[in-house]
Structures are given as structure tokens and as C-alpha cells.
Short mmCIF file of N, CA and C in Angstrom, two decimals:
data_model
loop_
_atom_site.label_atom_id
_atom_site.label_comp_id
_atom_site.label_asym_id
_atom_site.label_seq_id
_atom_site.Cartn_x
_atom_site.Cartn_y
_atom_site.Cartn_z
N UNK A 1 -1.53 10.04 -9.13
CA UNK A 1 -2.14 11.17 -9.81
C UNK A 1 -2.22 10.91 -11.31
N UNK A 2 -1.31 10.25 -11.93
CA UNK A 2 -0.99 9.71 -13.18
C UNK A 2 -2.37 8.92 -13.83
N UNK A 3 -2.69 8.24 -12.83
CA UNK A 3 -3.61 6.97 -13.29
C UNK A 3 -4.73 7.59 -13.10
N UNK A 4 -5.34 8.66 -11.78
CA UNK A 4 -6.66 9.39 -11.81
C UNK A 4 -6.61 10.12 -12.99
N UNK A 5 -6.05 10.78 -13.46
CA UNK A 5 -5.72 11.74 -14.93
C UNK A 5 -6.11 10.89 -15.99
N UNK A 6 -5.80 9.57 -16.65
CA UNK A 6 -5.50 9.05 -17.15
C UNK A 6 -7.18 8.43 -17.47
N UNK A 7 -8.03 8.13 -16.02
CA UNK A 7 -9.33 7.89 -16.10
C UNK A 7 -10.33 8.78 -16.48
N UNK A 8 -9.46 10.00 -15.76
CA UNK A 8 -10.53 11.30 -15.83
C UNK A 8 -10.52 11.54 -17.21
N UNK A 9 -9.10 11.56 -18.08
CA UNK A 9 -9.42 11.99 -19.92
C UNK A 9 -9.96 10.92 -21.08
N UNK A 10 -10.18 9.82 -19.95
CA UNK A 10 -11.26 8.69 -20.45
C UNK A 10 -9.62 7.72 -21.21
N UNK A 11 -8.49 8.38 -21.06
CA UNK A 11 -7.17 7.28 -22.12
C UNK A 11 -7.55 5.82 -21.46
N UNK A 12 -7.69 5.67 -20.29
CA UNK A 12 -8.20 4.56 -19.85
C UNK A 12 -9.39 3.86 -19.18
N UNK A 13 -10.11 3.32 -19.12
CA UNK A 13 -11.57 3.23 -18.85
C UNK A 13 -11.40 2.54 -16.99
N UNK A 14 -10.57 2.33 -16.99
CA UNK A 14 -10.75 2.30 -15.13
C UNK A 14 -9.10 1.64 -14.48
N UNK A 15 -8.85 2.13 -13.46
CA UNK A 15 -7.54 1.49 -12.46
C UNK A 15 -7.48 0.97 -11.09
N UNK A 16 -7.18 -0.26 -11.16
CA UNK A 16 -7.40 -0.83 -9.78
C UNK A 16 -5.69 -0.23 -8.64
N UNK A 17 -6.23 0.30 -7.90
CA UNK A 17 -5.38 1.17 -7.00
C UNK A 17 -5.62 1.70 -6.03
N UNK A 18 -4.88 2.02 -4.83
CA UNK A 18 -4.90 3.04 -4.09
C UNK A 18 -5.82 4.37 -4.04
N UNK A 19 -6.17 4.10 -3.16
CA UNK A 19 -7.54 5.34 -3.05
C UNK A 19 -6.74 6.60 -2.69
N UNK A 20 -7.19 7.63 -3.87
CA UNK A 20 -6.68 8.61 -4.04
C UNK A 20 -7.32 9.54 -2.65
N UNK A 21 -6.64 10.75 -2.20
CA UNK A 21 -7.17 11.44 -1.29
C UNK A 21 -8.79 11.93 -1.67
N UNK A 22 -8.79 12.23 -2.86
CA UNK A 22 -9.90 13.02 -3.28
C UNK A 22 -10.49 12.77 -4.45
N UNK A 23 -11.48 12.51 -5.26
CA UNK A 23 -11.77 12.10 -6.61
C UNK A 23 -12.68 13.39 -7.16
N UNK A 24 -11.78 13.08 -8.50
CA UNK A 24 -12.17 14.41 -9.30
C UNK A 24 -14.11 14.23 -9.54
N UNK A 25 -14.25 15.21 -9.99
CA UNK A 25 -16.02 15.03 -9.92
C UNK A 25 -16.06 14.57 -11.49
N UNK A 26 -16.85 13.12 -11.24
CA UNK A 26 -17.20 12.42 -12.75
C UNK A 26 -16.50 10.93 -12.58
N UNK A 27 -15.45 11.18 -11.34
CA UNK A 27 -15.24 9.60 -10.92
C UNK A 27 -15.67 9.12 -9.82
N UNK A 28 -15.57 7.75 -10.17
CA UNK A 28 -16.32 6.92 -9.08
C UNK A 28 -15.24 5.83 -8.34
N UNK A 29 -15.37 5.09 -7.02
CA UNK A 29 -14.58 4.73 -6.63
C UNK A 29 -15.33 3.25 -6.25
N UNK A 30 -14.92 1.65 -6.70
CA UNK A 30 -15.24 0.70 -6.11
C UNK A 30 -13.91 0.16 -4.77
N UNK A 31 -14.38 0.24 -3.89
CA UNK A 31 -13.51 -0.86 -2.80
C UNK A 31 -13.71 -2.15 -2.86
N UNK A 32 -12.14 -2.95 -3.37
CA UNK A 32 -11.92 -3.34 -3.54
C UNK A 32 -11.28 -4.61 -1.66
N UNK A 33 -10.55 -3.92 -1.12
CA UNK A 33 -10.23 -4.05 0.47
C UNK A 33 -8.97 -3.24 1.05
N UNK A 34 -8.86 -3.94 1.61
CA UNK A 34 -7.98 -3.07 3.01
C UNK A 34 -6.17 -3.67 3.17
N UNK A 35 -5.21 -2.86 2.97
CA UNK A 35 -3.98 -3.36 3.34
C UNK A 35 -3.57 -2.99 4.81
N UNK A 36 -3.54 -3.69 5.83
CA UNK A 36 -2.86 -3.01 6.86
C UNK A 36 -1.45 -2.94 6.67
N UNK A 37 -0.66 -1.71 7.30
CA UNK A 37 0.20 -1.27 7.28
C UNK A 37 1.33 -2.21 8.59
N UNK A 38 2.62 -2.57 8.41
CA UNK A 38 2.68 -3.91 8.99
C UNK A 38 3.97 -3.29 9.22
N UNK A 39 5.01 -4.07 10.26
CA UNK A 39 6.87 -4.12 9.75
C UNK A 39 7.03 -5.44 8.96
N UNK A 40 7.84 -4.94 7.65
CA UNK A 40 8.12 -6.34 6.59
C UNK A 40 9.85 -6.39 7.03
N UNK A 41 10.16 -7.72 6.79
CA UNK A 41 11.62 -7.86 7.11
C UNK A 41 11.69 -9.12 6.60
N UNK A 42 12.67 -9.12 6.31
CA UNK A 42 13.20 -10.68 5.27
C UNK A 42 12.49 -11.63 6.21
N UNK A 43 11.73 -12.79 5.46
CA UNK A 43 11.33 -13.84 5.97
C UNK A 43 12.03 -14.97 6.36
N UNK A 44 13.88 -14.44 6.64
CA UNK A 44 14.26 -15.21 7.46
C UNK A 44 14.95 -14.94 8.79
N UNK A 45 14.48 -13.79 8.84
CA UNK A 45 14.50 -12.97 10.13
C UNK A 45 13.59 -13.14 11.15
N UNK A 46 13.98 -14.08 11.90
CA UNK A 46 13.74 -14.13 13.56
C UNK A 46 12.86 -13.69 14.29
N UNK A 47 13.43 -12.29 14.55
CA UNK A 47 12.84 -11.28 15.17
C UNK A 47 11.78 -11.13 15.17
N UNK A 48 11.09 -10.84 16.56
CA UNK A 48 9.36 -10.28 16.62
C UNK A 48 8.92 -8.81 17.14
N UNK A 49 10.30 -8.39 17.64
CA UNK A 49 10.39 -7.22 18.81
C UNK A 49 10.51 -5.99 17.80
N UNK A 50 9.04 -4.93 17.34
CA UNK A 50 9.68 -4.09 16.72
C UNK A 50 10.13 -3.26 16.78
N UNK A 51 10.10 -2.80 18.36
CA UNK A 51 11.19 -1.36 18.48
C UNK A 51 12.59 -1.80 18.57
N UNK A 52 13.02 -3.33 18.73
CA UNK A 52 14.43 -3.62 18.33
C UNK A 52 14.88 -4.04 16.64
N UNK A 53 13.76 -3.90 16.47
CA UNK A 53 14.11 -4.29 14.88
C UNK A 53 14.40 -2.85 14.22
N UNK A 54 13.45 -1.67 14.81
CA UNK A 54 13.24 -0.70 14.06
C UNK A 54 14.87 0.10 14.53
N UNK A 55 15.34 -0.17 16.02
CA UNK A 55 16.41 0.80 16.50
C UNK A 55 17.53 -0.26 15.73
N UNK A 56 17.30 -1.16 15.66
CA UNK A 56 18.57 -2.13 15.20
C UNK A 56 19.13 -2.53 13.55
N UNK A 57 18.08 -2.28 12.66
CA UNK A 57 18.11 -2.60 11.34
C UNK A 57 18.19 -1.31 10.24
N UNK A 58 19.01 -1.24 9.50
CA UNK A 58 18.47 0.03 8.41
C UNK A 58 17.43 -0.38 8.15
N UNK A 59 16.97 0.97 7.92
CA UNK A 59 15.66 1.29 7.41
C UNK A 59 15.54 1.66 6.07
N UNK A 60 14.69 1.12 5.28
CA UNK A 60 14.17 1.37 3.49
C UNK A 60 12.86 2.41 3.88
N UNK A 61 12.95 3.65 3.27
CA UNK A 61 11.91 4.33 2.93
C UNK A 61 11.60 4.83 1.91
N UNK A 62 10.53 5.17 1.54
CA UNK A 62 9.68 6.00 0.40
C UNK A 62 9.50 7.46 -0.24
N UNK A 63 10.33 8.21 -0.79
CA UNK A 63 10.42 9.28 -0.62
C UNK A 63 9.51 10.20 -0.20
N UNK A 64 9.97 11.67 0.13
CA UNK A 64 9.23 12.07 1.14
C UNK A 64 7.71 12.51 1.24
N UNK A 65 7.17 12.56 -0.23
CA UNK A 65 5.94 13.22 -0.65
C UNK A 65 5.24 11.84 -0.92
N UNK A 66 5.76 10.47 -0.45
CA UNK A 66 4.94 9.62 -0.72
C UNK A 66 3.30 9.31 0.51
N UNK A 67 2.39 8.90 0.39
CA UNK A 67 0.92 8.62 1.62
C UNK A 67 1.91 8.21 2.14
N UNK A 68 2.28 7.37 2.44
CA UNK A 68 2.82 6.34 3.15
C UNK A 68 3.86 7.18 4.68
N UNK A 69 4.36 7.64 4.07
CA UNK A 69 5.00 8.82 5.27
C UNK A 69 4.51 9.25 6.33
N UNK A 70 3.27 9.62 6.42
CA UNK A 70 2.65 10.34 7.39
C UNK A 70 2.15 9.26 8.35
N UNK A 71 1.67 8.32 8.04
CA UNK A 71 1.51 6.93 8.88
C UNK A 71 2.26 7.03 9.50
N UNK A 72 3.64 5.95 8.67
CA UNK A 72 4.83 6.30 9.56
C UNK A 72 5.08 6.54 10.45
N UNK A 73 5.43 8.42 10.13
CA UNK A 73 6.03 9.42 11.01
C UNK A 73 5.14 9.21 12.63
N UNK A 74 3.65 9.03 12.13
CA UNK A 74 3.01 8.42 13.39
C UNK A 74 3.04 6.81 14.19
N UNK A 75 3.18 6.03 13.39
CA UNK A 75 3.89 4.96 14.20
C UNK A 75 5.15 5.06 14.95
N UNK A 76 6.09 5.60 14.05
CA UNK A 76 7.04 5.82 15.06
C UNK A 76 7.14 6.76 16.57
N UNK A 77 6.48 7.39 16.03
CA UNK A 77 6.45 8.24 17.38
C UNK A 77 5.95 7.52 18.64
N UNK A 78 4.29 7.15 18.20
CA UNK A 78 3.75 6.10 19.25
C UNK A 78 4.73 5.19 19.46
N UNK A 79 5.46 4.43 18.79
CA UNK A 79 6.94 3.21 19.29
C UNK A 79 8.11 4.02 20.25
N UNK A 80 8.11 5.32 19.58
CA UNK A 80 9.42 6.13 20.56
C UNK A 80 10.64 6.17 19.61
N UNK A 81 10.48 5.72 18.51
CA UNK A 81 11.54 4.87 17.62
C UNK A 81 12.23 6.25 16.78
N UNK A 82 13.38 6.14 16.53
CA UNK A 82 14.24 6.79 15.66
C UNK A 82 15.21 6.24 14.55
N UNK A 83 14.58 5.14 13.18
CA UNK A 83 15.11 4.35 12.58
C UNK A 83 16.06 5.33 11.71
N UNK A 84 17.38 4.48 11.44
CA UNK A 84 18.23 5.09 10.62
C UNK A 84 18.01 4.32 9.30
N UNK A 85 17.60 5.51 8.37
CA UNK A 85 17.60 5.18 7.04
C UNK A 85 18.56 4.89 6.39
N UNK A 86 18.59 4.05 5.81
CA UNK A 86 19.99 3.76 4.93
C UNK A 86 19.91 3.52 3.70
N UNK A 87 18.46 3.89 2.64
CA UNK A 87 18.07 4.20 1.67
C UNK A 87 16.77 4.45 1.61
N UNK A 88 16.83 5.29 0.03
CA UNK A 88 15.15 5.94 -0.07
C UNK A 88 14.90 5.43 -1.71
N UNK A 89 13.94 4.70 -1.71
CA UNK A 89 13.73 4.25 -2.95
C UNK A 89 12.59 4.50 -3.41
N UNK A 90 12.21 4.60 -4.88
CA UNK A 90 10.85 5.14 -5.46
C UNK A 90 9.54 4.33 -5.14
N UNK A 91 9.34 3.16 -5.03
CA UNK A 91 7.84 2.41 -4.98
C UNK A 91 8.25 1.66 -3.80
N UNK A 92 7.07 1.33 -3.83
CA UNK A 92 6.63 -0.19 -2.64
C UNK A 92 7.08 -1.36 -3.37
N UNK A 93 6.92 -1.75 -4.48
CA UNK A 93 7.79 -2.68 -5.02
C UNK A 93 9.40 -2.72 -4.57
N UNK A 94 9.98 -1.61 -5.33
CA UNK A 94 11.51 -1.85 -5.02
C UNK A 94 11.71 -1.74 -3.21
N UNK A 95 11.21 -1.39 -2.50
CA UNK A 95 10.99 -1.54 -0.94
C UNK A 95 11.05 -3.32 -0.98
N UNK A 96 9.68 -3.36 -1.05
CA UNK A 96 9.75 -5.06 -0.92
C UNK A 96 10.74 -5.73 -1.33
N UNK A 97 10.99 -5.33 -2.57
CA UNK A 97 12.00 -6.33 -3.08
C UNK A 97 13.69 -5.99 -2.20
N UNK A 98 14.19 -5.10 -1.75
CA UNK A 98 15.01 -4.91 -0.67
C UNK A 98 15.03 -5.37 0.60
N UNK A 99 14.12 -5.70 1.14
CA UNK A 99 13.86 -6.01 2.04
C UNK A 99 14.09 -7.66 2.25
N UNK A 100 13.12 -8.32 1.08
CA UNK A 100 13.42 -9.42 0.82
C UNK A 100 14.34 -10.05 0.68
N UNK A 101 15.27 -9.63 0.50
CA UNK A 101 17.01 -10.14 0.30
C UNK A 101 17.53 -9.39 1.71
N UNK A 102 17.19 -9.09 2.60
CA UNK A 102 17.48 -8.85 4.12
C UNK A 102 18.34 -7.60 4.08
N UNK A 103 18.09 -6.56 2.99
CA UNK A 103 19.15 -5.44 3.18
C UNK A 103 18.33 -4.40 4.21
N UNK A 104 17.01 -4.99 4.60
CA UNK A 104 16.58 -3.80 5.96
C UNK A 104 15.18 -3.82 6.18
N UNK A 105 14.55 -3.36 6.74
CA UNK A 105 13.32 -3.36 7.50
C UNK A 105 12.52 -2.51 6.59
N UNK A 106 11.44 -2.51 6.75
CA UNK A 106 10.03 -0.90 5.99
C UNK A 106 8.81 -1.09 6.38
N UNK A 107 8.07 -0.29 6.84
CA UNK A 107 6.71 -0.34 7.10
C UNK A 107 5.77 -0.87 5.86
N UNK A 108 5.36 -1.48 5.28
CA UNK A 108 4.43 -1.34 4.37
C UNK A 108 3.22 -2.10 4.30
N UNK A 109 1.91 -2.19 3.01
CA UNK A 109 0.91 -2.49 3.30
C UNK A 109 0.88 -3.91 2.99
N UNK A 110 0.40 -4.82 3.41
CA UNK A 110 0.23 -6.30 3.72
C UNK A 110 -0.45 -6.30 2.50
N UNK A 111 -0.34 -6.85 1.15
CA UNK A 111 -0.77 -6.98 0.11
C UNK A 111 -1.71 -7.79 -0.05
N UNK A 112 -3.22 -7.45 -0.35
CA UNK A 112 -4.16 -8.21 -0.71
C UNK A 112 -4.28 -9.52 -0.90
N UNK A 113 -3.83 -9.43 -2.29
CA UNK A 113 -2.89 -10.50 -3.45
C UNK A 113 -1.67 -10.65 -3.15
N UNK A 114 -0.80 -12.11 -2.46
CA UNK A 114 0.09 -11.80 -1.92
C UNK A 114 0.84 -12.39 -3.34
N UNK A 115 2.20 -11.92 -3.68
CA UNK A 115 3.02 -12.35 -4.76
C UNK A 115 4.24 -12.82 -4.36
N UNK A 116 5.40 -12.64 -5.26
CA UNK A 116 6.59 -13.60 -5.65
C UNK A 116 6.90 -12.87 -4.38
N UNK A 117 7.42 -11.21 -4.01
CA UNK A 117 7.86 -10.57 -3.43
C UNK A 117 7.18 -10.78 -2.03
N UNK A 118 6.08 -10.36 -1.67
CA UNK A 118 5.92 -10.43 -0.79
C UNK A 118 5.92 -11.62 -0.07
N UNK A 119 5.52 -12.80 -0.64
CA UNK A 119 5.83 -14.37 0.18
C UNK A 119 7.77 -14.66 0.31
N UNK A 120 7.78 -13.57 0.48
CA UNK A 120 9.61 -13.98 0.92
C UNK A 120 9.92 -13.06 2.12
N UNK A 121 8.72 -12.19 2.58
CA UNK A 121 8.73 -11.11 3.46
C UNK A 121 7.72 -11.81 5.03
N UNK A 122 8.46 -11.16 5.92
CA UNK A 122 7.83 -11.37 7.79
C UNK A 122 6.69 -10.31 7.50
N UNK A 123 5.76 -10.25 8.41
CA UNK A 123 4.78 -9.31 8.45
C UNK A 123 4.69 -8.93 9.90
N UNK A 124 5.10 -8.08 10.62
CA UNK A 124 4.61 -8.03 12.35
C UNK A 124 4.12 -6.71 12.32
N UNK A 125 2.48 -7.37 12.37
CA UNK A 125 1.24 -6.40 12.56
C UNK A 125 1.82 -4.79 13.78
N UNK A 126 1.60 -4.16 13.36
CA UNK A 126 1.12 -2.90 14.26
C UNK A 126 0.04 -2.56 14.78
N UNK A 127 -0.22 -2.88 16.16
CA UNK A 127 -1.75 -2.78 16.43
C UNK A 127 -2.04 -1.20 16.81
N UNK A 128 -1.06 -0.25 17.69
CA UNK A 128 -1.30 0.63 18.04
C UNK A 128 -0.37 2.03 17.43
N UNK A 129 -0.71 2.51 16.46
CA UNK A 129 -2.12 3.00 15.89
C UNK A 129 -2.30 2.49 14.50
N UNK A 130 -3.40 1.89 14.06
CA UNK A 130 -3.45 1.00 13.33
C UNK A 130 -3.57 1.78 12.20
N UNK A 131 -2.87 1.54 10.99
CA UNK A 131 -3.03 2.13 10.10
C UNK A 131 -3.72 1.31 8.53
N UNK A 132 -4.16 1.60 7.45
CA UNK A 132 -5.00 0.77 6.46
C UNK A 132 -4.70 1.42 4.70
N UNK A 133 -4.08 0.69 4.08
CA UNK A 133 -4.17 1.70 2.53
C UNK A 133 -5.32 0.54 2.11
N UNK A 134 -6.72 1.74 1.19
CA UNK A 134 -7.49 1.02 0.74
C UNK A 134 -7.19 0.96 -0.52
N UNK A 135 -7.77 -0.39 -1.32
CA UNK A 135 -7.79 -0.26 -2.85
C UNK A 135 -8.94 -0.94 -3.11
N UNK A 136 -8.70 -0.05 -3.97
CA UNK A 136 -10.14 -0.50 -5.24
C UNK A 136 -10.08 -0.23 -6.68
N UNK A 137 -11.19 0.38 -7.32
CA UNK A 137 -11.50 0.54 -8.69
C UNK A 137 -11.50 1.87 -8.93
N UNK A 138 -10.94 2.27 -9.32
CA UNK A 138 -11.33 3.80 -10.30
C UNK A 138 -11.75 4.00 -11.53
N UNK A 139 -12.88 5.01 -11.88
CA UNK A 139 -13.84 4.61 -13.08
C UNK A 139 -14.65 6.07 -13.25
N UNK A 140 -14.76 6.17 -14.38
CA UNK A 140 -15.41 7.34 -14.30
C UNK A 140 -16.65 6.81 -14.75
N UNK A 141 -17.45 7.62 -13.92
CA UNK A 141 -19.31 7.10 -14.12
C UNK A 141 -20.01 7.37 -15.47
N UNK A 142 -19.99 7.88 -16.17
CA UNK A 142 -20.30 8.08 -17.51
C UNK A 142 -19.52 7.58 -19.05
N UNK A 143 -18.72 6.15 -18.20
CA UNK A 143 -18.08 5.47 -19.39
C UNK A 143 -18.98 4.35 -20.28
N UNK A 144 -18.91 4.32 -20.84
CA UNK A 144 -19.63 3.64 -21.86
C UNK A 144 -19.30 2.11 -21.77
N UNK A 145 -18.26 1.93 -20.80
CA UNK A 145 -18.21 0.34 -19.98
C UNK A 145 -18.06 -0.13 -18.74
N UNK A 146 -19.33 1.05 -18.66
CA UNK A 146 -19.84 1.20 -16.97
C UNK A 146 -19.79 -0.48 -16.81
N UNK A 147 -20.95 -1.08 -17.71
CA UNK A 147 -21.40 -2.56 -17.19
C UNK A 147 -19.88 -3.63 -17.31
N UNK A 148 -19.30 -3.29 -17.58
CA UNK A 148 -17.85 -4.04 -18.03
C UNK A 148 -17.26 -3.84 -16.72
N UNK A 149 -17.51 -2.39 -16.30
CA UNK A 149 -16.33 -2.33 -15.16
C UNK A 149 -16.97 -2.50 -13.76
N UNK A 150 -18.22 -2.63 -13.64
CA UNK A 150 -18.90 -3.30 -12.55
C UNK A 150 -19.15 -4.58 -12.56
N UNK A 151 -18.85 -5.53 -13.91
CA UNK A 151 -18.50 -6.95 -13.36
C UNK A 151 -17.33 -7.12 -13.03
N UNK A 152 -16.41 -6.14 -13.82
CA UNK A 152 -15.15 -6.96 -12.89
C UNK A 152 -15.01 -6.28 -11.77
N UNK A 153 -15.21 -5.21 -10.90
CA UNK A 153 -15.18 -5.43 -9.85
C UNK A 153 -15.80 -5.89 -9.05
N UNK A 154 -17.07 -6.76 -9.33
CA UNK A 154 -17.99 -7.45 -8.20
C UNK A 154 -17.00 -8.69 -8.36
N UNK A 155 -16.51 -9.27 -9.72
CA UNK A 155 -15.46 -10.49 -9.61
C UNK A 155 -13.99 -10.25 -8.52
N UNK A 156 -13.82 -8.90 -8.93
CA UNK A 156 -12.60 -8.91 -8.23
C UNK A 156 -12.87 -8.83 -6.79
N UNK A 157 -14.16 -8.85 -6.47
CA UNK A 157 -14.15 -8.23 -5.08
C UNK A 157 -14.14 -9.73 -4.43
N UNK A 158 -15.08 -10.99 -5.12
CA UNK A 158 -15.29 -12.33 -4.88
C UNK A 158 -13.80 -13.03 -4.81
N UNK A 159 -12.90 -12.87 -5.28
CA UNK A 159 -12.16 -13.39 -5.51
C UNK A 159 -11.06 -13.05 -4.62
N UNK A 160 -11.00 -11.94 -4.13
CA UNK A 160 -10.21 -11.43 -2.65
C UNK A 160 -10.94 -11.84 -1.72
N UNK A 161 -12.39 -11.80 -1.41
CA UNK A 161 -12.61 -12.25 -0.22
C UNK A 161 -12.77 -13.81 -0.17
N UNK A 162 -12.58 -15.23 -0.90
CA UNK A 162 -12.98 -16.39 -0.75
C UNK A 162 -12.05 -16.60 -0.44
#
């Protein structure tokens, strides 16, 4: 909400992010692509089975007003699963980065751009019910570096998909 605000009072001329539920009128939205929503678990963890990973491992979650929740709450159900949380931390960063050092399991989105954090993380896809966080560009259409912010996202868009 920070960063749509932030475009909308023009303080910043565009944010590559998470697609907001709704865009205020005067912004515009480039897609950028698609994260599927995955189980991450230290990448030296074994395991492929995720309703034994999910009944067997603490669980890292996102506090409760975060998107990310409501997925979730629906994956698990379709699994049957009842994970015990054993912490709630503010971002998807500090998630990843917990995880990565094997203190527990988390649903999260398979990162575009994969980094330091996530190349130390397992990924075991969820096929049923598949879930997707999109990102892209946020921009408000009447900025004065409209043409600035439509090359870089036609670059950024080339450069994720090659």
C-alpha cells in the first residue's frame, strides 16, 4: 500500500512489485510475470512428500493480514494439513532467509529473479490448487516519464523471459 501511495503522489515515478488488489484510478499496471506459489525448505532437505513435510516440520508464516494467507489457508485444506507454526515473521525475505538455514518449511512464491536466498532453498511445486503472485510495474499514466518507464519495462520484461 506504501509503494501504490508513493506512485499515486507522484514521490516516485514507478515500482516494480506485486500486483496490488486494485489500482487507484490514474495508475497503470505493466506485467512483468508470474511467481508460483511452491513448499520452500532448506536445500538440503531430502524430502519430496508435502503433507509429511508440512505435518512434520515447523512452519514459518506471514502475518495474518498478509495476500499470501488466503492461498495458503486454501492449500492446506485441499492437502488435509494442519502445520504447526513455530514463528510469524514480517516479509518473504526474512521467511526465506529462515528457512534457508533449515529452521522450517513456508509456502512461498518461486522468485522470478532467483537470488543469494532463494538458491539455498528446495522448491516442491503445488499443483492442486495452483496458486500465482503476479509482478510487474506500477506507474501512473500521466507521468512525465511515461517513455522512461515503458522502456524499462519492455527491458525488464526481455530479460526475465530469455
Amino acid at each position: 500500500a506504501e509503494l501504490c501511495d508513493s506512485v499515486y503522489k507522484g514521490k516516485i515515478d514507478a515500482a516494480v512489485m506485486s500486483r496490488p488488489s486494485e489500482l487507484q484510478k490514474g495508475l497503470s499496471w505493466f506485467t512483468i510475470g508470474f511467481e508460483p506459489l511452491a513448499l520452500a525448505i532448506s536445500g538440503s532437505d531430502k524430502r519430496s512428500n508435502i503433507q509429511q513435510i508440512l505435518t512434520e516440520t515447523q512452519y514459518l508464516k506471514l502475518p495474518s493480514g498478509a495476500w499470501i494467507n488466503k492461498p495458503i489457508k486454501e492449500i492446506f485444506s485441499q492437502l488435509a494439513v494442519n502445520p504447526k507454526t513455530s514463528m510469524e515473521l514480517d516479509s518473504l525475505a526474512s521467511v526465506a532467509s529462515m528457512v534457508s538455514h533449515g529452521l522450517g518449511a513456508a509456502i512461498l512464491p518461486i522468485p522470478l529473479a532467483p537470488n543469494e536466498v532463494s538458491a539455498k532453498l528446495k522448491f516442491i511445486p503445488i499443483d492442486s490448487p495452483k496458486y500465482e503472485r503476479e509482478i510487474g510495474i506500477l506507474y501512473k499514466k500521466s507521468s512525465r516519464n511515461y517513455s522512461l518507464i515503458e522502456t524499462f519495462a519492455k527491458s525488464f520484461n526481455t530479460v526475465i523471459t530469455t
